[in-house]
Short mmCIF file of C-alpha atoms and ligand atoms in Angstrom, two decimals:
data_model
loop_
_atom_site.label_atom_id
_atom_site.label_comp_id
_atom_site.label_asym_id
_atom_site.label_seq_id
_atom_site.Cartn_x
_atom_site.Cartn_y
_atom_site.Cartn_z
CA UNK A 1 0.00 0.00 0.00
CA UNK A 2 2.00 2.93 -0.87
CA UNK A 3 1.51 6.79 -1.15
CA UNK A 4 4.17 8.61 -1.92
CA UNK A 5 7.45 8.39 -0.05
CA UNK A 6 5.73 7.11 3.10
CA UNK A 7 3.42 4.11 2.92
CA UNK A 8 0.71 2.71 5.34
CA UNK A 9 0.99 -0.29 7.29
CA UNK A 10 -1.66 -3.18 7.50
CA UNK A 11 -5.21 -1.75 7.84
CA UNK A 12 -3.20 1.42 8.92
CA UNK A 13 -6.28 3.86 8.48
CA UNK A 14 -3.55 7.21 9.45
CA UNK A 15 -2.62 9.42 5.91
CA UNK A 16 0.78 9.70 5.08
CA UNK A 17 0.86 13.92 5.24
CA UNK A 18 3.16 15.34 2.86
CA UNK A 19 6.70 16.64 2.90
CA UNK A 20 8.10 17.73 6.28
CA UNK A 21 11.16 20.04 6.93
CA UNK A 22 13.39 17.96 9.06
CA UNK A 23 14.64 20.77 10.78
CA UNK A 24 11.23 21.38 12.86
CA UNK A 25 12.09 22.81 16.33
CA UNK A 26 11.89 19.93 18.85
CA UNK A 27 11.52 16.71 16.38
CA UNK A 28 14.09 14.39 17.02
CA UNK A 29 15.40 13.58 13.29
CA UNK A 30 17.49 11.64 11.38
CA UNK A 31 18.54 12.50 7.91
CA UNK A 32 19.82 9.35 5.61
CA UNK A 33 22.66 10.07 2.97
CA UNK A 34 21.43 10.21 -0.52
CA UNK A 35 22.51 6.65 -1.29
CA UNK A 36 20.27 5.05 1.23
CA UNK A 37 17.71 7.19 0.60
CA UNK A 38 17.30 6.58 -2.54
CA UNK A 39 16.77 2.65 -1.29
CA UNK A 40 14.25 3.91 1.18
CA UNK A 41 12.20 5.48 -1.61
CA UNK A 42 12.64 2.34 -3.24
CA UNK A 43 11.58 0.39 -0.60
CA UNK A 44 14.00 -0.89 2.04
CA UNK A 45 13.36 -0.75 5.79
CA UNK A 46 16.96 -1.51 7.54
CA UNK A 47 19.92 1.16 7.80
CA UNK A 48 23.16 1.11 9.36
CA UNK A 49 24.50 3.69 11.16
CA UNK A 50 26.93 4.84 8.45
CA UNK A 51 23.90 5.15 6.18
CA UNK A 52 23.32 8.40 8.53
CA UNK A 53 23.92 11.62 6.87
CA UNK A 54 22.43 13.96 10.04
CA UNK A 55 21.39 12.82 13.37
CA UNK A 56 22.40 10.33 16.20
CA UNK A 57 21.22 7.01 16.37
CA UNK A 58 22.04 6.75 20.05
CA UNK A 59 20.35 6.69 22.61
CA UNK A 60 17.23 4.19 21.11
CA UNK A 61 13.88 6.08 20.36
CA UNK A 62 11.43 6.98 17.95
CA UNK A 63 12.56 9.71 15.46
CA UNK A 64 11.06 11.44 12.25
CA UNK A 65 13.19 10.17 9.21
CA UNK A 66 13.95 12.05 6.17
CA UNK A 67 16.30 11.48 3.30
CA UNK A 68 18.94 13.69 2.38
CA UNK A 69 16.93 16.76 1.06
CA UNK A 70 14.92 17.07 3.97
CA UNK A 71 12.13 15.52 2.57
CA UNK A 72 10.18 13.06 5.09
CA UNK A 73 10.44 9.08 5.04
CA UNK A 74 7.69 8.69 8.22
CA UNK A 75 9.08 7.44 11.71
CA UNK A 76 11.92 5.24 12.63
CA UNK A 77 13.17 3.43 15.58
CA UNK A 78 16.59 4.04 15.96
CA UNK A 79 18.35 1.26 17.99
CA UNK A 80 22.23 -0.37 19.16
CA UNK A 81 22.10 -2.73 16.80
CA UNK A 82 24.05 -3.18 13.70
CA UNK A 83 20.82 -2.18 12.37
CA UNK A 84 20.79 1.23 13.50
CA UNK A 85 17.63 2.40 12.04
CA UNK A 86 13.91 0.87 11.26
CA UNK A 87 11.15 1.97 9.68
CA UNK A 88 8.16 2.45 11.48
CA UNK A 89 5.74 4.15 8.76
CA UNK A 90 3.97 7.54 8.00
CA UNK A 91 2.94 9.77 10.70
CA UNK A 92 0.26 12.98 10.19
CA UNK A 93 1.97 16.19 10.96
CA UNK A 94 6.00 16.50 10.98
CA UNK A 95 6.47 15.54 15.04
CA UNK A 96 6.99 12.48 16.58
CA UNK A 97 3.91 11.31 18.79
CA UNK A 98 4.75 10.01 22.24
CA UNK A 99 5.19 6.28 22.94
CA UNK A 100 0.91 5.58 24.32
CA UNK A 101 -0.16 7.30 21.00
CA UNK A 102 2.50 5.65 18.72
CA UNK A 103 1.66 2.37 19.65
CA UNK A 104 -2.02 2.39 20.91
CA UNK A 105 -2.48 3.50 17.19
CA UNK A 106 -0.33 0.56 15.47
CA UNK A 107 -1.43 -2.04 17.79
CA UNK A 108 -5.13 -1.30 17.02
CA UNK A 109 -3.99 -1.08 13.39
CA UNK A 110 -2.69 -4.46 13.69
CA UNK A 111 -4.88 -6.27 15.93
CA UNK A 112 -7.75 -4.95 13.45
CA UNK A 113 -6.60 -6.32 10.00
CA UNK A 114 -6.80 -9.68 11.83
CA UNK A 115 -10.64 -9.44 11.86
CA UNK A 116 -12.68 -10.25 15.47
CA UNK A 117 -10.54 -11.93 17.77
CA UNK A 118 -12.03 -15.35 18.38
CA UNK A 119 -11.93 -16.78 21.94
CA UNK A 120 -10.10 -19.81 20.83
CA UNK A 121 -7.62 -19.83 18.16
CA UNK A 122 -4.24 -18.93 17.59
CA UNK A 123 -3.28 -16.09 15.68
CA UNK A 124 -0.12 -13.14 15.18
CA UNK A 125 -1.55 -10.05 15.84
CA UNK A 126 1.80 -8.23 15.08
CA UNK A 127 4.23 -9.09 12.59
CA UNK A 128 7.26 -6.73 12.78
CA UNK A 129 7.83 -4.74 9.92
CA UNK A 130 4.73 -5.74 8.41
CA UNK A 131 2.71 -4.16 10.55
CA UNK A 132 4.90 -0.89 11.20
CA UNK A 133 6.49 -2.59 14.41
CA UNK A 134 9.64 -3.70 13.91
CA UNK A 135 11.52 -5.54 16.61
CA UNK A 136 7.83 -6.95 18.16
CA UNK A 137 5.94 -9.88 17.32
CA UNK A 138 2.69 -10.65 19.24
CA UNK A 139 1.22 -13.75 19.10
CA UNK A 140 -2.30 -14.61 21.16
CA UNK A 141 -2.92 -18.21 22.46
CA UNK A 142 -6.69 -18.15 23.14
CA UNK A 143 -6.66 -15.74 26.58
CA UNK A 144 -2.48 -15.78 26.58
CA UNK A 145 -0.50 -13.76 25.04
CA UNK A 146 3.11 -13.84 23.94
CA UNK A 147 5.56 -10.89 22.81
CA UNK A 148 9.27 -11.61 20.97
CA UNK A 149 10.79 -8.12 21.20
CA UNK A 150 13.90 -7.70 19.38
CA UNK A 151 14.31 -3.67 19.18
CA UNK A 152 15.60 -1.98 22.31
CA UNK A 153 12.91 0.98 21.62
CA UNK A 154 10.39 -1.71 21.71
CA UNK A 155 11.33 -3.04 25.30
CA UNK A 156 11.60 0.24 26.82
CA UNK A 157 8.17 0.79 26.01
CA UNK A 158 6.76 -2.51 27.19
CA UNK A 159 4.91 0.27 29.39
CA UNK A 160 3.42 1.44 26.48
CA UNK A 161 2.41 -1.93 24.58
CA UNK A 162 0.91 -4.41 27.61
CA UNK A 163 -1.81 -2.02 28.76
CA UNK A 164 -2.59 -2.03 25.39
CA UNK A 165 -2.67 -5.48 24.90
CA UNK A 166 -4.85 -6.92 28.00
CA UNK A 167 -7.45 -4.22 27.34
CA UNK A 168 -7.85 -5.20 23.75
CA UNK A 169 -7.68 -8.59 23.82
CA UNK A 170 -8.62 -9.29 27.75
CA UNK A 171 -5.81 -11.38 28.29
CA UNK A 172 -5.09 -13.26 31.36
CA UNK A 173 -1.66 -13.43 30.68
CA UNK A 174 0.99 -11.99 28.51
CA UNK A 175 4.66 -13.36 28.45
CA UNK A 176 7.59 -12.14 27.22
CA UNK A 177 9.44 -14.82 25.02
CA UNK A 178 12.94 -13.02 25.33
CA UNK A 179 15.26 -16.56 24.29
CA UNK A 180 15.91 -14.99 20.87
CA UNK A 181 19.19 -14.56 19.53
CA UNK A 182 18.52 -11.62 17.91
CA UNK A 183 18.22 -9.83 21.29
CA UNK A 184 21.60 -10.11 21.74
CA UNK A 185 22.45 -7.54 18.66
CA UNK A 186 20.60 -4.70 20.90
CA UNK A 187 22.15 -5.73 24.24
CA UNK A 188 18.74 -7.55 25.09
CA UNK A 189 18.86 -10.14 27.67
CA UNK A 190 17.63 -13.48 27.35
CA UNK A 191 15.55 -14.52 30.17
CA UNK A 192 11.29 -15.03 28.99
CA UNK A 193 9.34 -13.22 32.39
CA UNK A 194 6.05 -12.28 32.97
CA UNK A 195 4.95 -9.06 31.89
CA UNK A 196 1.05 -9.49 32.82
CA UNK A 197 -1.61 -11.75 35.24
CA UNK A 198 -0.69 -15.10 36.22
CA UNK A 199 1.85 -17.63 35.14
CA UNK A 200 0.54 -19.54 32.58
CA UNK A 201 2.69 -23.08 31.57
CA UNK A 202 0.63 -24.35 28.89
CA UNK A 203 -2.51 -23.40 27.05
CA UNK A 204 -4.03 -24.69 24.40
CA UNK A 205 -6.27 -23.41 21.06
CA UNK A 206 -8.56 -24.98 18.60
CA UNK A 207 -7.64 -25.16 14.85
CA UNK A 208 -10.15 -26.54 12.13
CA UNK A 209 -11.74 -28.19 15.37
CA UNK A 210 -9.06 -29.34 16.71
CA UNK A 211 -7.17 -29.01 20.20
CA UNK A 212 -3.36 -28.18 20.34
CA UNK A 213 -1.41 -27.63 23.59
CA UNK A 214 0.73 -24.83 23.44
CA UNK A 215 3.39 -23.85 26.30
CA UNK A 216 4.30 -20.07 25.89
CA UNK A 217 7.21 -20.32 28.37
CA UNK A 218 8.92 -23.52 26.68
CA UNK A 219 7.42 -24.49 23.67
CA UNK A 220 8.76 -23.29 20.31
CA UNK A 221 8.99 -20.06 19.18
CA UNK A 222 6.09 -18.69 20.88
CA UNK A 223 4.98 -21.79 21.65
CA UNK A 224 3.45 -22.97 18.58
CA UNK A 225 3.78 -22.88 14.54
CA UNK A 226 1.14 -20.81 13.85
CA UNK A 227 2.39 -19.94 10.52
CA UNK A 228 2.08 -23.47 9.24
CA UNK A 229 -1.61 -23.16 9.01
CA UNK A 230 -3.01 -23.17 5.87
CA UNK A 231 -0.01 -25.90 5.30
CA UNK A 232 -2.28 -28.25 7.79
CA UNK A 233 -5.65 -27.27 6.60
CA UNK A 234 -4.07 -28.83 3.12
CA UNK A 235 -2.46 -31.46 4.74
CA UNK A 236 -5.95 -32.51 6.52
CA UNK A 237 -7.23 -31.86 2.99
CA UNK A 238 -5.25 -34.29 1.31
CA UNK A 239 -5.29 -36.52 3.77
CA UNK A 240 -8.18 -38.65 3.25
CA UNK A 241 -7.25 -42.57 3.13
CA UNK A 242 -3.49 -41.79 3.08
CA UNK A 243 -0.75 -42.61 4.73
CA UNK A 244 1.21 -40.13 6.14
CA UNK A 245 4.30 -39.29 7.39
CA UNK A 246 5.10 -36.48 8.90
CA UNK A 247 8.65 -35.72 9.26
CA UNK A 248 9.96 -33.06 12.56
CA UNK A 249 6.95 -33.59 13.51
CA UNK A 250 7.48 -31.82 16.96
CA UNK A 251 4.22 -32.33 18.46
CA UNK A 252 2.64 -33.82 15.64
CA UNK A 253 0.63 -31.17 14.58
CA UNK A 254 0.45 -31.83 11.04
CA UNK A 255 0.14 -35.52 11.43
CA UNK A 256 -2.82 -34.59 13.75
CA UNK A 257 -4.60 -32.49 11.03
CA UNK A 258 -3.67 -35.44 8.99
CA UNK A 259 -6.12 -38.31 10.58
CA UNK A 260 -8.70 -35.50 11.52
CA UNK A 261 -8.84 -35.40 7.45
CA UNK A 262 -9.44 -39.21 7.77
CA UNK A 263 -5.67 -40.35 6.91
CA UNK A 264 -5.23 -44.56 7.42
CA UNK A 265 -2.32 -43.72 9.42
CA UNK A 266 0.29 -41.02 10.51
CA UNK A 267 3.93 -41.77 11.79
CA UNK A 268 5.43 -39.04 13.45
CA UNK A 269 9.34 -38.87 13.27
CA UNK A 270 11.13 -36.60 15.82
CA UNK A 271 14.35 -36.73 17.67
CA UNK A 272 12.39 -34.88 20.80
CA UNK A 273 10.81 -37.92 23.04
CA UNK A 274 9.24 -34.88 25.15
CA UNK A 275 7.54 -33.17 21.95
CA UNK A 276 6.21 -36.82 20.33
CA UNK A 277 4.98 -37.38 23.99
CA UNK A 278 2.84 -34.54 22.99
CA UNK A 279 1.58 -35.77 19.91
CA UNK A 280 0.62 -39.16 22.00
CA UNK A 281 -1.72 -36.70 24.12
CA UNK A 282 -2.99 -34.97 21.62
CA UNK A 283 -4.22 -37.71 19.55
CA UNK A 284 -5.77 -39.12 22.99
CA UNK A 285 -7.03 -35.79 23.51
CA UNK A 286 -8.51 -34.93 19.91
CA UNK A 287 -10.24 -38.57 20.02
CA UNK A 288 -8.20 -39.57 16.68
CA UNK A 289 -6.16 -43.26 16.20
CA UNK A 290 -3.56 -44.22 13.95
CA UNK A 291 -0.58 -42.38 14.96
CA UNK A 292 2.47 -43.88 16.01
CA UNK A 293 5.40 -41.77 17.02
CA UNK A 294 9.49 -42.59 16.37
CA UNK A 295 12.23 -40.67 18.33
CA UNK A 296 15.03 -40.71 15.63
CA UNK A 297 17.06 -38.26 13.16
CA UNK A 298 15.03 -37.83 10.88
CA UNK A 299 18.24 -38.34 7.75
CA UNK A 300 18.74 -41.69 9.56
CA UNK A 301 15.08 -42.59 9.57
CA UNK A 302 14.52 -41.45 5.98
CA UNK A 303 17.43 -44.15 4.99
CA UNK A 304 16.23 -46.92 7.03
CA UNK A 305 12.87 -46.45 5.19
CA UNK A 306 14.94 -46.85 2.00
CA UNK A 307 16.34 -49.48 2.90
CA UNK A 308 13.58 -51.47 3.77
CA UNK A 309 11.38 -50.18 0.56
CA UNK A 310 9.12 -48.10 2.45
CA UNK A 311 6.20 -46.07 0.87
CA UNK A 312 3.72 -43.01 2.05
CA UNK A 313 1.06 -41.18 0.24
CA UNK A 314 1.87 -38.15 1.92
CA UNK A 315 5.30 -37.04 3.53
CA UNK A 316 5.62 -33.80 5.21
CA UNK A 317 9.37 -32.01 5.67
CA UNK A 318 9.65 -29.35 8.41
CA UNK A 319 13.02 -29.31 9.10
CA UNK A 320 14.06 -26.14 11.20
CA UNK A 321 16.19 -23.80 9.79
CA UNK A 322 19.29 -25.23 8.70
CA UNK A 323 20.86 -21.70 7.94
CA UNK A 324 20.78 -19.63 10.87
CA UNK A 325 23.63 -17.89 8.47
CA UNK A 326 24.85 -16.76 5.14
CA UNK A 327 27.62 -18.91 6.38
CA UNK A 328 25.79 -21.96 7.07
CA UNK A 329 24.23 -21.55 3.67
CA UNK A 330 26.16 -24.67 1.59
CA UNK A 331 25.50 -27.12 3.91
CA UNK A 332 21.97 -26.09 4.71
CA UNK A 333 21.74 -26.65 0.90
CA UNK A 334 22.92 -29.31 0.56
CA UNK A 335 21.02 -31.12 4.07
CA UNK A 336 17.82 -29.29 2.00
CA UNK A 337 18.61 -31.26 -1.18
CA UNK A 338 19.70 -34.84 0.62
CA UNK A 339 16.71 -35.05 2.52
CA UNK A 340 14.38 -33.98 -0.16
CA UNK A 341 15.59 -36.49 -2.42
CA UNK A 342 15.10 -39.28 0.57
CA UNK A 343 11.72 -38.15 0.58
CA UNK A 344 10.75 -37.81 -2.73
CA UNK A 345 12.18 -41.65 -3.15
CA UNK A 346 9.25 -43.33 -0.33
CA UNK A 347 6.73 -41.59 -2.34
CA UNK A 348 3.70 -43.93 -3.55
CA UNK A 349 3.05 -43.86 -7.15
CA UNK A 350 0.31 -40.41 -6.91
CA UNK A 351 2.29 -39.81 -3.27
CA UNK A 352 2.69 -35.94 -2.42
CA UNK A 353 5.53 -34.42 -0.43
CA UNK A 354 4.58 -31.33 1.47
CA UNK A 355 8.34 -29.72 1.77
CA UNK A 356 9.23 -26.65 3.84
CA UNK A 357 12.12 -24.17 4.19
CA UNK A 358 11.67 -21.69 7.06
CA UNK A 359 15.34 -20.33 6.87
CA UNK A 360 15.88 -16.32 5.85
CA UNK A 361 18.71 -17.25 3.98
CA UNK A 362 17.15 -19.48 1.36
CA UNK A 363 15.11 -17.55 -0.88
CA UNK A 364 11.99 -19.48 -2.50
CA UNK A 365 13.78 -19.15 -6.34
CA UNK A 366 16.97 -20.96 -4.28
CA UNK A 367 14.21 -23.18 -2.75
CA UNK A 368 12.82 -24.44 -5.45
CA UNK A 369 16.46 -24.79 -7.26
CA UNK A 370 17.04 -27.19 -4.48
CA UNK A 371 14.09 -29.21 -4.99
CA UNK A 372 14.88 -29.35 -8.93
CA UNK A 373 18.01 -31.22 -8.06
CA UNK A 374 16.90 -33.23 -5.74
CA UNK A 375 14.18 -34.42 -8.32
CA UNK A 376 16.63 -35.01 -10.88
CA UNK A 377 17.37 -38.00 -12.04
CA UNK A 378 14.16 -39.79 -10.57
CA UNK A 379 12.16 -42.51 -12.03
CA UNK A 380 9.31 -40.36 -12.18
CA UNK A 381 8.23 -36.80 -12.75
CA UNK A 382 8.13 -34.56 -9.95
CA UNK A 383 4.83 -32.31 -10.52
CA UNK A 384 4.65 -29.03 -8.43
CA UNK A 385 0.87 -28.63 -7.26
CA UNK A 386 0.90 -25.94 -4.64
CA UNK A 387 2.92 -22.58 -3.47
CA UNK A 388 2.20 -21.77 -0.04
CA UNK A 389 3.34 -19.58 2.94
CA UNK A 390 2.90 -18.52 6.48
CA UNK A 391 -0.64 -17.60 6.58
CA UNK A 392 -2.71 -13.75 6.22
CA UNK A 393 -1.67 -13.10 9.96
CA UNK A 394 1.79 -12.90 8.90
CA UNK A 395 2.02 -10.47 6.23
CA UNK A 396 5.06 -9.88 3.93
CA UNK A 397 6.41 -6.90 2.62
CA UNK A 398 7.41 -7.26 -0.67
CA UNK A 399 10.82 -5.04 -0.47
CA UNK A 400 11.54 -6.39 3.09
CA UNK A 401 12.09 -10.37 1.85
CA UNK A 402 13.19 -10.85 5.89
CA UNK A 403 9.45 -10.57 6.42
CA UNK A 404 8.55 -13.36 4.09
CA UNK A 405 10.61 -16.64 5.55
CA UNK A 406 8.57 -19.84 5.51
CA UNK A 407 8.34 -21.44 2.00
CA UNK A 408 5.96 -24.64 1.55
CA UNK A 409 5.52 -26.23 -1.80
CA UNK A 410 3.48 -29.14 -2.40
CA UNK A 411 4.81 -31.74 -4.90
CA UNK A 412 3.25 -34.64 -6.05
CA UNK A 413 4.94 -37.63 -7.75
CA UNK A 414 3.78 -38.60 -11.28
CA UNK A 415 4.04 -41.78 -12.84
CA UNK A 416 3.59 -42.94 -16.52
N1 SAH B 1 6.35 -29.62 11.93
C1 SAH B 1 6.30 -29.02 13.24
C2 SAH B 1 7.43 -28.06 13.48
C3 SAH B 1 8.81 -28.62 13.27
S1 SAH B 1 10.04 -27.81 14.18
C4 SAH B 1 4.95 -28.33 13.44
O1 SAH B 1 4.28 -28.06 12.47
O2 SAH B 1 4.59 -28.06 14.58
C5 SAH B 1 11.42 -28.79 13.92
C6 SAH B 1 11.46 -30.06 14.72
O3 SAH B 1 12.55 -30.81 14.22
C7 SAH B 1 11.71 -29.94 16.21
O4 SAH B 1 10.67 -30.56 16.90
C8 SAH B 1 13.05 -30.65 16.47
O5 SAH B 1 13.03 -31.44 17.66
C9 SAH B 1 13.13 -31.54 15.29
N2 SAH B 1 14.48 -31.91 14.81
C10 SAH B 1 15.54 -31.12 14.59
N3 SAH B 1 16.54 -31.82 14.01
C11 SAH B 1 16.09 -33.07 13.84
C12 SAH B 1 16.64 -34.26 13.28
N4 SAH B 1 17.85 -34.25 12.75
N5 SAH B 1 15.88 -35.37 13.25
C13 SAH B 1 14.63 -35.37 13.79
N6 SAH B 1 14.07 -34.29 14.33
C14 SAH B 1 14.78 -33.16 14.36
#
């Protein structure tokens, strides 16, 4: 959604107002060099500190951004970081509004372009950049809800942002998930607290009618993949008199969706004994049979299957991200393309492999490039059916690709 220099964030509903001397008496600013503004006109979100023509970056805070003729680029948090300075979208008038007004107005932004919250489900009601908060992703688990704050202007004004919260969603609880590693890059500790109402270990919210556990203090990420839904609702889709195997599976919950969509069976492979415990308890607890659970790496697994001639009529890949960094990036590629072709091997003739990248560093054109050679070469044509993503609560920005980092594609093996 853009107008002008400035754009809007997600059901933003506040006008970009135009062109703003910099110099205003009062306004904290920060002028970019002409380089980097250019890229901000075009688009980008993230500066460095040497990309600052005018203006300090220090201490963290909200500031009015402009490029190098003066001419306004909306807010910005500034930060410690390598990443000195983020975009935090257009703002009426040339000021910068105080922390309660600043956020009350993107939260509300936010939480409404997710449509009426309902009692029971999962859902991210702020995605970063996407939604014009960078460093701060909220996620709410029925009446819980957790934060990931990553921006040291962002955890100063926790103040600012819980109130907020627990009077517009009217929950019981919110936590602070602080075990990120990108913390560390603002001088963030690590240690998840309490920020609101009572200790809450585990919690639990209904997808497509079905129950998952979710433990905001221990669980992953924020205690559950909520961006893997509309990956389940086509797993449970597909899943009708399959077989399925679903492959770091952590706690099952695609092998779950898979025999609520009437699947024959589901094995769940995982080297966590604690998270296929979980999958145990939820089948109990969702009323559904056929699920059997293996504690093993999941290469080794996918080669003893080989080995004995195994076949499934749907395999899921999750992996977690095998490139935490640019450096890690060959052999990510390269664990991406082994396992892939494992996979696509146990495929029954008609089988479909749901396969999944969630790392930054591999783009979905590199993605796909892996796929292509780990098809290569196979008995049979490898047909791609399906492009998917995180779901509509987690919004990408086109000319931000750090905001768009889980890639799904559904193949589907062709014989004849
Ligand atoms: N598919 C899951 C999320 C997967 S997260 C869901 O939708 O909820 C990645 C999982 O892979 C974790 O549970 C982790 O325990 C597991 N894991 C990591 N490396 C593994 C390996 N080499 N073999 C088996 N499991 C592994």
């Amino acid at each position: 959604m853009w107008r002008g220099d400035g754009f809007v964030g997600v059901g933003g509903g506040l006008d970009y107002v135009a062109a703003v001397t910099s110099s205003a008496a009062g306004v904290s600013s920060i002028r970019l060099h002409a380089k980097a503004s250019s890229l901000a006109r075009a688009g980008r979100l993230w500066f460095f500190a040497d990309d600052v023509l005018e203006g300090d970056v220090l201490p963290p805070r909200l500031v009015r951004l402009a490029d190098e003729a003066g001419r306004d680029l909306g807010l910005a948090f500034t930060g410690a970081g390598k990443i000195a300075v983020r975009r935090a979208g257009g703002w009426p008038g040339d000021g910068v509004p105080d922390r309660e007004t600043f956020f009350g107005a993107r939260l509300e932004a936010a939480i409404a372009a997710r449509g009426p919250l309902v009692p029971e489900a999962g859902v991210r009601l702020v995605h970063g950049e996407s939604d014009w908060l960078p460093g701060l992703v909220v996620d709410r688990y029925a009446d819980v809800v957790v934060l990931q704050v990553t921006s040291a202007f962002v955890e100063q004004a926790l103040d600012a942002i819980v109130p907020r919260l627990v009077e517009r969603t009217g929950a019981a609880a919110v936590i602070a998930r602080n075990d990120v590693g990108a913390r560390r890059h603002e001088a963030l500790d690590g240690d998840s607290r309490l920020l609101h109402g009572r200790r809450v270990d585990e919690t639990a919210i209904v997808e497509g009618g079905l129950r998952h556990v979710v433990r905001p203090f221990d669980g992953h990420k924020t205690g559950f993949y909520l961006d893997q839904r509309p990956a389940r609702a086509l797993v449970r889709e597909l899943a009708v008199g399959r077989t399925v195997l679903d492959l770091f599976s952590y706690q099952g919950a695609f092998a779950l969706h898979a025999l609520a969509g009437g699947a024959r069976a589901a094995v769940a492979v995982d080297q966590s004994e604690a998270a296929l415990a979980r999958a145990v308890a939820g089948a109990r607890a969702n009323g559904l049979e056929g699920l059997t659970t293996i504690a093993a790496n999941a290469f080794d697994h996918l080669r003893t299957e080989r080995d004995r001639g195994g076949s499934h009529d749907l395999i899921v890949l999750d992996p977690p991200a095998f490139a935490k960094s640019r450096r890690e990036l060959r052999g990510a590629e390269r664990g991406y393309r082994d396992l892939n072709r494992l996979a696509l091997r146990l495929l029954a003739p008609g089988g479909h492999l749901l396969t999944c990248s969630c790392s930054h560093h591999v783009s979905l054109p590199r993605f796909e490039d892996i796929v292509r050679q780990a098809a290569a070469g196979l008995p049979f044509r490898t047909v791609l059916r399906r492009r998917l993503g995180a779901g509509d609560d987690h919004p990408a920005v086109v000319t931000h690709p750090e905001s768009e980092y889980l890639k799904v594609l559904l193949l589907q093996r062709c014989d004849g």
